[in-house]
Coordinates of C-alpha atoms in Angstrom, one line a residue:
M1 CA -2.5 76.6 -36.2
N2 CA -4.5 73.9 -34.5
A3 CA -3.9 70.9 -36.7
G4 CA -6.1 68.7 -34.5
K5 CA -9.3 70.5 -35.8
Q6 CA -8.4 70.6 -39.5
T7 CA -8.4 67.8 -42.0
T8 CA -5.4 66.8 -44.1
R9 CA -7.0 68.2 -47.3
Q10 CA -7.6 71.6 -45.8
L11 CA -4.0 71.9 -44.6
A12 CA -2.7 70.9 -48.0
S13 CA -4.8 73.4 -49.9
R14 CA -3.9 76.3 -47.5
A15 CA -0.2 75.5 -47.7
G16 CA -0.4 75.2 -51.5
R17 CA 2.0 72.3 -51.6
S18 CA 1.9 68.5 -50.7
I19 CA 2.5 67.0 -47.3
C20 CA 4.9 64.1 -46.7
R21 CA 3.5 60.7 -45.7
S22 CA 4.8 60.8 -42.1
C23 CA 3.2 64.2 -41.5
R24 CA -0.1 63.1 -43.0
E25 CA -0.2 60.0 -40.7
Y26 CA 0.6 62.1 -37.6
I27 CA -2.1 64.7 -38.4
S28 CA -4.6 61.9 -39.0
R29 CA -3.8 60.1 -35.7
N30 CA -3.9 63.4 -33.8
T31 CA -7.2 64.3 -35.4
Y32 CA -8.9 61.0 -34.2
A33 CA -7.4 61.2 -30.7
T34 CA -8.4 64.8 -30.3
A35 CA -11.9 64.2 -31.5
A36 CA -12.4 61.2 -29.2
A37 CA -11.2 63.2 -26.2
A38 CA -13.5 66.1 -27.0
A39 CA -16.4 63.7 -27.3
V40 CA -15.8 62.1 -23.9
Q41 CA -15.4 65.6 -22.3
A42 CA -18.7 66.7 -23.9
E43 CA -20.5 63.6 -22.5
D44 CA -19.1 64.2 -19.0
Q45 CA -20.3 67.8 -19.1
V46 CA -23.8 66.7 -20.2
A47 CA -23.9 64.0 -17.6
Q48 CA -23.0 66.4 -14.8
H49 CA -26.1 68.6 -15.6
I50 CA -28.6 65.6 -15.6
P51 CA -30.3 65.5 -12.2
P52 CA -30.8 62.0 -10.5
V53 CA -34.1 60.4 -11.3
A54 CA -35.9 58.9 -8.2
Q55 CA -37.2 55.4 -8.8
A56 CA -40.9 54.8 -8.2
A57 CA -41.9 52.6 -5.3
P58 CA -43.2 49.2 -6.4
S59 CA -46.9 48.7 -6.2
T60 CA -46.6 44.9 -5.9
V61 CA -45.0 43.4 -2.8
Y62 CA -44.5 40.0 -1.2
A63 CA -45.2 39.0 2.4
V64 CA -42.3 37.5 4.4
N65 CA -42.6 34.3 6.4
A66 CA -40.2 32.5 8.7
G67 CA -40.0 28.7 8.4
V68 CA -38.3 26.1 10.5
V69 CA -36.7 22.9 9.2
L70 CA -36.8 20.9 12.5
S71 CA -34.9 17.6 12.3
R72 CA -33.9 14.7 14.4
P73 CA -30.5 13.4 13.4
P74 CA -29.6 9.7 12.9
Q75 CA -29.4 7.8 16.2
I76 CA -27.4 4.7 14.9
T77 CA -25.0 4.0 12.0
R78 CA -26.5 3.5 8.6
D79 CA -27.4 0.1 7.2
L80 CA -24.6 -1.7 5.4
H81 CA -24.4 -1.7 1.7
P82 CA -24.7 -5.3 0.3
F83 CA -21.1 -5.0 -0.9
E84 CA -19.9 -3.9 2.5
S85 CA -21.7 -6.8 4.2
A86 CA -20.2 -9.3 1.7
F87 CA -16.7 -7.8 2.2
F88 CA -16.9 -8.1 6.0
L89 CA -18.1 -11.7 5.7
Y90 CA -15.1 -12.4 3.5
Q91 CA -12.7 -10.8 6.0
R92 CA -14.1 -12.9 8.9
R93 CA -13.9 -16.1 6.9
L94 CA -10.3 -15.3 5.8
N95 CA -9.3 -14.6 9.4
E96 CA -10.7 -18.0 10.6
R97 CA -8.9 -19.9 7.8
L98 CA -5.6 -18.2 8.5
A99 CA -5.9 -19.1 12.2
L100 CA -6.3 -22.9 11.4
P101 CA -2.6 -23.8 11.0
F102 CA -1.9 -22.6 14.6
T103 CA -2.4 -25.1 17.4
R104 CA -4.9 -24.2 20.0
Y105 CA -2.2 -24.1 22.6
F106 CA -1.0 -20.9 20.8
Y107 CA -4.2 -19.3 22.1
F108 CA -5.0 -21.2 25.3
K109 CA -2.7 -22.6 27.9
K110 CA -3.0 -26.4 28.2
R111 CA -5.4 -27.8 30.8
T112 CA -7.0 -24.4 31.7
P113 CA -10.7 -23.7 31.9
A114 CA -10.5 -21.8 28.6
D115 CA -8.8 -24.8 27.0
L116 CA -11.5 -27.1 28.2
E117 CA -14.2 -24.8 27.0
W118 CA -12.7 -24.6 23.6
K119 CA -12.5 -28.4 23.2
R120 CA -16.1 -28.7 24.3
K121 CA -17.3 -26.1 21.8
M122 CA -15.2 -27.7 19.0
K123 CA -16.9 -31.0 19.7
Q124 CA -20.3 -29.5 19.3
R125 CA -19.9 -27.1 16.3
L126 CA -17.2 -29.1 14.6
T127 CA -15.4 -26.0 13.4
P128 CA -13.5 -23.1 15.0
A129 CA -15.8 -20.6 13.3
R130 CA -18.5 -19.2 15.5
D131 CA -20.6 -17.3 13.0
I132 CA -19.8 -18.4 9.5
G133 CA -20.8 -22.1 9.5
R134 CA -18.8 -25.3 9.4
Y135 CA -15.5 -25.6 7.6
K136 CA -13.2 -28.6 7.2
G137 CA -9.8 -27.3 6.5
Y138 CA -8.3 -30.7 5.9
G139 CA -9.7 -33.3 3.5
D140 CA -11.1 -33.8 0.0
E141 CA -13.7 -31.0 0.5
A142 CA -11.4 -28.4 1.8
W143 CA -11.5 -26.5 -1.5
N144 CA -15.3 -26.1 -1.2
D145 CA -15.3 -23.0 0.9
E146 CA -17.6 -20.6 -0.9
V147 CA -20.8 -19.0 0.5
L148 CA -23.6 -19.5 -1.9
V149 CA -26.0 -16.7 -2.8
G150 CA -28.9 -16.7 -0.4
A151 CA -27.1 -18.9 2.2
K152 CA -28.0 -18.3 5.8
E153 CA -24.4 -17.8 6.7
S154 CA -24.4 -14.6 4.8
D155 CA -27.3 -13.1 6.7
F156 CA -26.2 -10.5 9.2
E157 CA -28.9 -11.3 11.8
W158 CA -28.0 -15.0 11.6
Q159 CA -24.4 -14.2 12.3
V160 CA -25.3 -12.1 15.4
E161 CA -27.5 -15.0 16.7
R162 CA -24.7 -17.5 16.4
L163 CA -22.2 -15.2 18.1
L164 CA -24.6 -14.6 21.0
E165 CA -25.4 -18.3 21.2
D166 CA -21.7 -19.2 21.3
A167 CA -20.9 -16.6 24.0
G168 CA -23.8 -17.8 26.2
T169 CA -22.8 -21.4 26.3
D170 CA -19.8 -23.4 27.6
G171 CA -20.1 -26.3 25.3
K172 CA -20.9 -28.8 28.0
E173 CA -23.3 -31.6 27.3
V174 CA -26.4 -32.2 29.5
G175 CA -25.4 -34.1 32.6
E176 CA -21.7 -33.6 32.0
V177 CA -19.7 -33.0 35.2
E178 CA -16.5 -31.0 35.7
Q179 CA -13.3 -32.9 35.5
K180 CA -11.3 -33.3 38.7
G181 CA -9.0 -30.5 39.4
M182 CA -10.8 -28.1 37.0
K183 CA -12.5 -25.0 38.3
K184 CA -16.1 -24.3 37.4
I185 CA -16.5 -21.8 34.6
E186 CA -18.8 -19.0 35.6
R187 CA -20.9 -17.9 32.6
E188 CA -21.7 -14.2 32.2
V189 CA -25.2 -13.3 31.1
F190 CA -25.2 -11.6 27.7
D191 CA -28.1 -9.3 26.9
K192 CA -29.2 -9.4 23.3
P193 CA -28.5 -6.2 21.4
T194 CA -31.4 -3.9 20.6
P195 CA -32.7 -4.5 17.1
R196 CA -32.2 -1.9 14.5
R197 CA -35.9 -1.9 13.5
T198 CA -38.2 -0.7 16.3
E199 CA -41.9 -1.3 17.0
A200 CA -42.6 2.1 15.4
D201 CA -40.9 0.8 12.2
E202 CA -43.1 -2.3 12.2
K203 CA -46.2 -0.3 12.6
N204 CA -45.0 2.5 10.3
D205 CA -45.9 5.1 13.0
T206 CA -44.9 8.4 11.3
K207 CA -45.7 10.3 14.5
S208 CA -43.0 8.5 16.5
L209 CA -39.4 9.7 16.7
N210 CA -38.4 6.1 17.5
R211 CA -38.4 5.0 13.9
A212 CA -35.9 5.1 11.0
L213 CA -33.1 5.4 13.5
Q214 CA -30.5 5.4 10.8
R215 CA -32.1 8.3 8.9
T216 CA -32.7 12.0 9.5
L217 CA -36.4 12.8 10.2
Y218 CA -38.0 16.2 9.5
L219 CA -41.1 17.6 11.1
L220 CA -43.9 18.2 8.6
V221 CA -47.2 19.8 9.6
K222 CA -50.6 20.2 7.9
N223 CA -51.6 23.9 7.8
K224 CA -55.1 25.4 7.8
D225 CA -55.5 24.9 4.1
G226 CA -54.7 21.1 4.3
L227 CA -51.2 21.4 2.8
W228 CA -48.2 19.6 4.2
Q229 CA -45.2 21.9 4.8
F230 CA -42.6 22.9 7.4
P231 CA -43.8 25.0 10.3
E232 CA -44.0 28.6 9.3
D233 CA -45.6 31.9 10.2
R234 CA -45.5 35.6 9.1
L235 CA -43.0 37.9 10.7
N236 CA -44.5 40.1 13.4
E237 CA -42.1 43.0 14.0
E238 CA -39.2 40.6 14.6
N239 CA -36.2 39.2 12.8
L240 CA -36.0 35.7 11.3
H241 CA -34.3 34.1 14.3
G242 CA -36.8 35.5 16.7
A243 CA -39.7 34.4 14.5
A244 CA -38.3 30.9 14.2
S245 CA -38.0 30.6 18.0
R246 CA -41.6 31.7 18.4
I247 CA -42.8 29.3 15.8
L248 CA -41.1 26.4 17.5
S249 CA -42.8 27.1 20.8
Q250 CA -46.2 28.0 19.3
S251 CA -46.4 25.1 16.7
G252 CA -45.5 22.1 18.8
G253 CA -46.1 23.2 22.4
P254 CA -43.6 23.6 25.2
N255 CA -42.7 19.8 25.4
M256 CA -40.0 20.0 22.8
N257 CA -36.4 20.6 23.7
T258 CA -35.0 22.3 20.5
W259 CA -32.3 24.7 19.4
L260 CA -31.7 26.8 16.3
V261 CA -28.5 25.9 14.5
G262 CA -27.8 29.4 13.1
H263 CA -29.1 32.8 12.2
I264 CA -28.7 32.5 8.4
P265 CA -31.5 31.0 6.3
I266 CA -30.7 27.7 4.5
G267 CA -33.2 28.3 1.7
Q268 CA -36.4 30.0 0.6
H269 CA -39.7 29.3 -1.1
Q270 CA -41.8 31.7 -3.1
H271 CA -45.6 31.2 -3.3
N272 CA -47.7 33.3 -5.6
H273 CA -51.3 33.9 -4.7
T274 CA -54.0 33.0 -7.2
D275 CA -55.8 36.2 -6.4
T276 CA -53.8 39.2 -5.3
T277 CA -54.6 40.9 -2.1
K278 CA -55.0 44.7 -1.7
L279 CA -53.4 45.9 1.5
P280 CA -54.6 48.9 3.6
S281 CA -51.4 50.8 2.5
G282 CA -52.5 50.7 -1.1
L283 CA -50.0 48.1 -2.1
T284 CA -50.9 44.8 -3.7
E285 CA -49.7 41.6 -2.1
H286 CA -48.7 39.2 -4.9
G287 CA -47.5 36.3 -2.8
V288 CA -45.4 35.0 0.1
K289 CA -41.7 34.4 0.4
T290 CA -40.7 32.0 3.2
F291 CA -37.1 31.9 4.5
F292 CA -36.1 28.7 6.4
L293 CA -33.9 28.3 9.4
K294 CA -32.4 25.0 10.6
A295 CA -33.2 23.6 14.0
R296 CA -32.7 20.3 15.9
I297 CA -34.8 18.5 18.5
M298 CA -33.0 16.7 21.4
A299 CA -36.0 15.5 23.4
G300 CA -39.8 15.7 23.7
Q301 CA -42.5 15.5 21.1
V302 CA -45.0 17.6 19.2
N303 CA -48.3 18.4 21.0
L304 CA -50.8 20.0 18.6
K305 CA -53.2 20.6 21.5
E306 CA -50.8 23.3 22.6
S307 CA -50.3 24.7 19.1
K308 CA -51.3 28.3 18.5
L309 CA -50.8 28.3 14.7
G310 CA -53.7 26.2 13.8
F311 CA -51.8 23.1 12.5
Q312 CA -54.1 20.1 12.0
D313 CA -51.6 17.2 11.9
F314 CA -47.9 16.4 11.9
K315 CA -45.5 13.7 10.8
W316 CA -41.8 12.9 11.2
L317 CA -40.5 11.9 7.7
A318 CA -37.3 11.1 6.0
K319 CA -36.3 13.0 2.8
D320 CA -37.7 10.4 0.3
E321 CA -40.9 10.1 2.4
L322 CA -41.3 13.9 2.6
K323 CA -41.3 14.1 -1.2
K324 CA -44.5 12.2 -1.5
E325 CA -46.4 14.5 0.8
V326 CA -45.5 18.1 -0.3
D327 CA -46.5 20.0 -3.4
G328 CA -44.2 19.8 -6.4
S329 CA -43.1 23.4 -6.4
Y330 CA -42.5 23.3 -2.6
W331 CA -40.4 20.1 -3.0
T332 CA -38.3 21.9 -5.7
S333 CA -37.5 24.7 -3.3
V334 CA -36.7 22.6 -0.2
K335 CA -35.1 19.4 -1.5
N336 CA -31.5 20.7 -1.5
M337 CA -31.9 21.7 2.2
L338 CA -32.4 18.1 3.3
A339 CA -29.9 15.4 4.1
E340 CA -30.0 12.1 2.1
R341 CA -29.4 10.1 5.2

């Protein structure tokens, strides 16, 4: 007797007598388990006889472009945050104040050229500080040692000028002669440091690489349609890396010394055509997908006269400047590929 295929009521009627509770529960569980196993086996048998269905080829396709995010990295350290500048000024002032209790002979041997120079400079500037203004450590006004908001002593450029001025002088008055027995102090000529802002910054020359030296600049070009974007072109029986190398040489000419950072795209942008294009193969081109590779420029400059991709103009822009030039959807696709500094 196959109890798995018979219900409890049928078994009870055939046996002509009642079944105990434990036997009834066993038969019920065995019936459910046997029915589930039979159903799974039936499904497997049906699935084995279903032939695979071939998927139809899509009638709408996207063209594939390779784009290049060519950048010039920062050339100098970033500008100081106002809090950092204020903290450094505080540290310099504190160092000068802590040095006051020591006699100058702790630093300079008595009756040496360095000692004489120090006394001369102290007589002129009336303070040991060279770049943070005058300070009287002893007297009724010794407590008044705060730099007011907007004071010239807190300006970084003013501090640099005072340091250079102090390093370039010996403190000697006009017409003063050397004391007997003292050697003449030879002054070394100090060149003024190059300013952080260049002539290109003053003129806002966006075609110059000698601007925004503390920021990363990116090459932006104007295509045939008058839109600003990164250099890009359609793949021509080549991979993305090979296409990016070709685009670099054909877009800006041979006067740029560049290198591709890697072979893996750092982002992509999808552009849908307003009007679809029917291809000779019978497919419909719905838009273009551009995959961007990262590159760096070490030397040289863009020369559009040598360009073979028909670009009309170019600019070197930082991230916040680039946002103002490109289309909104384009910016959404590329913003996470760009460095903030």
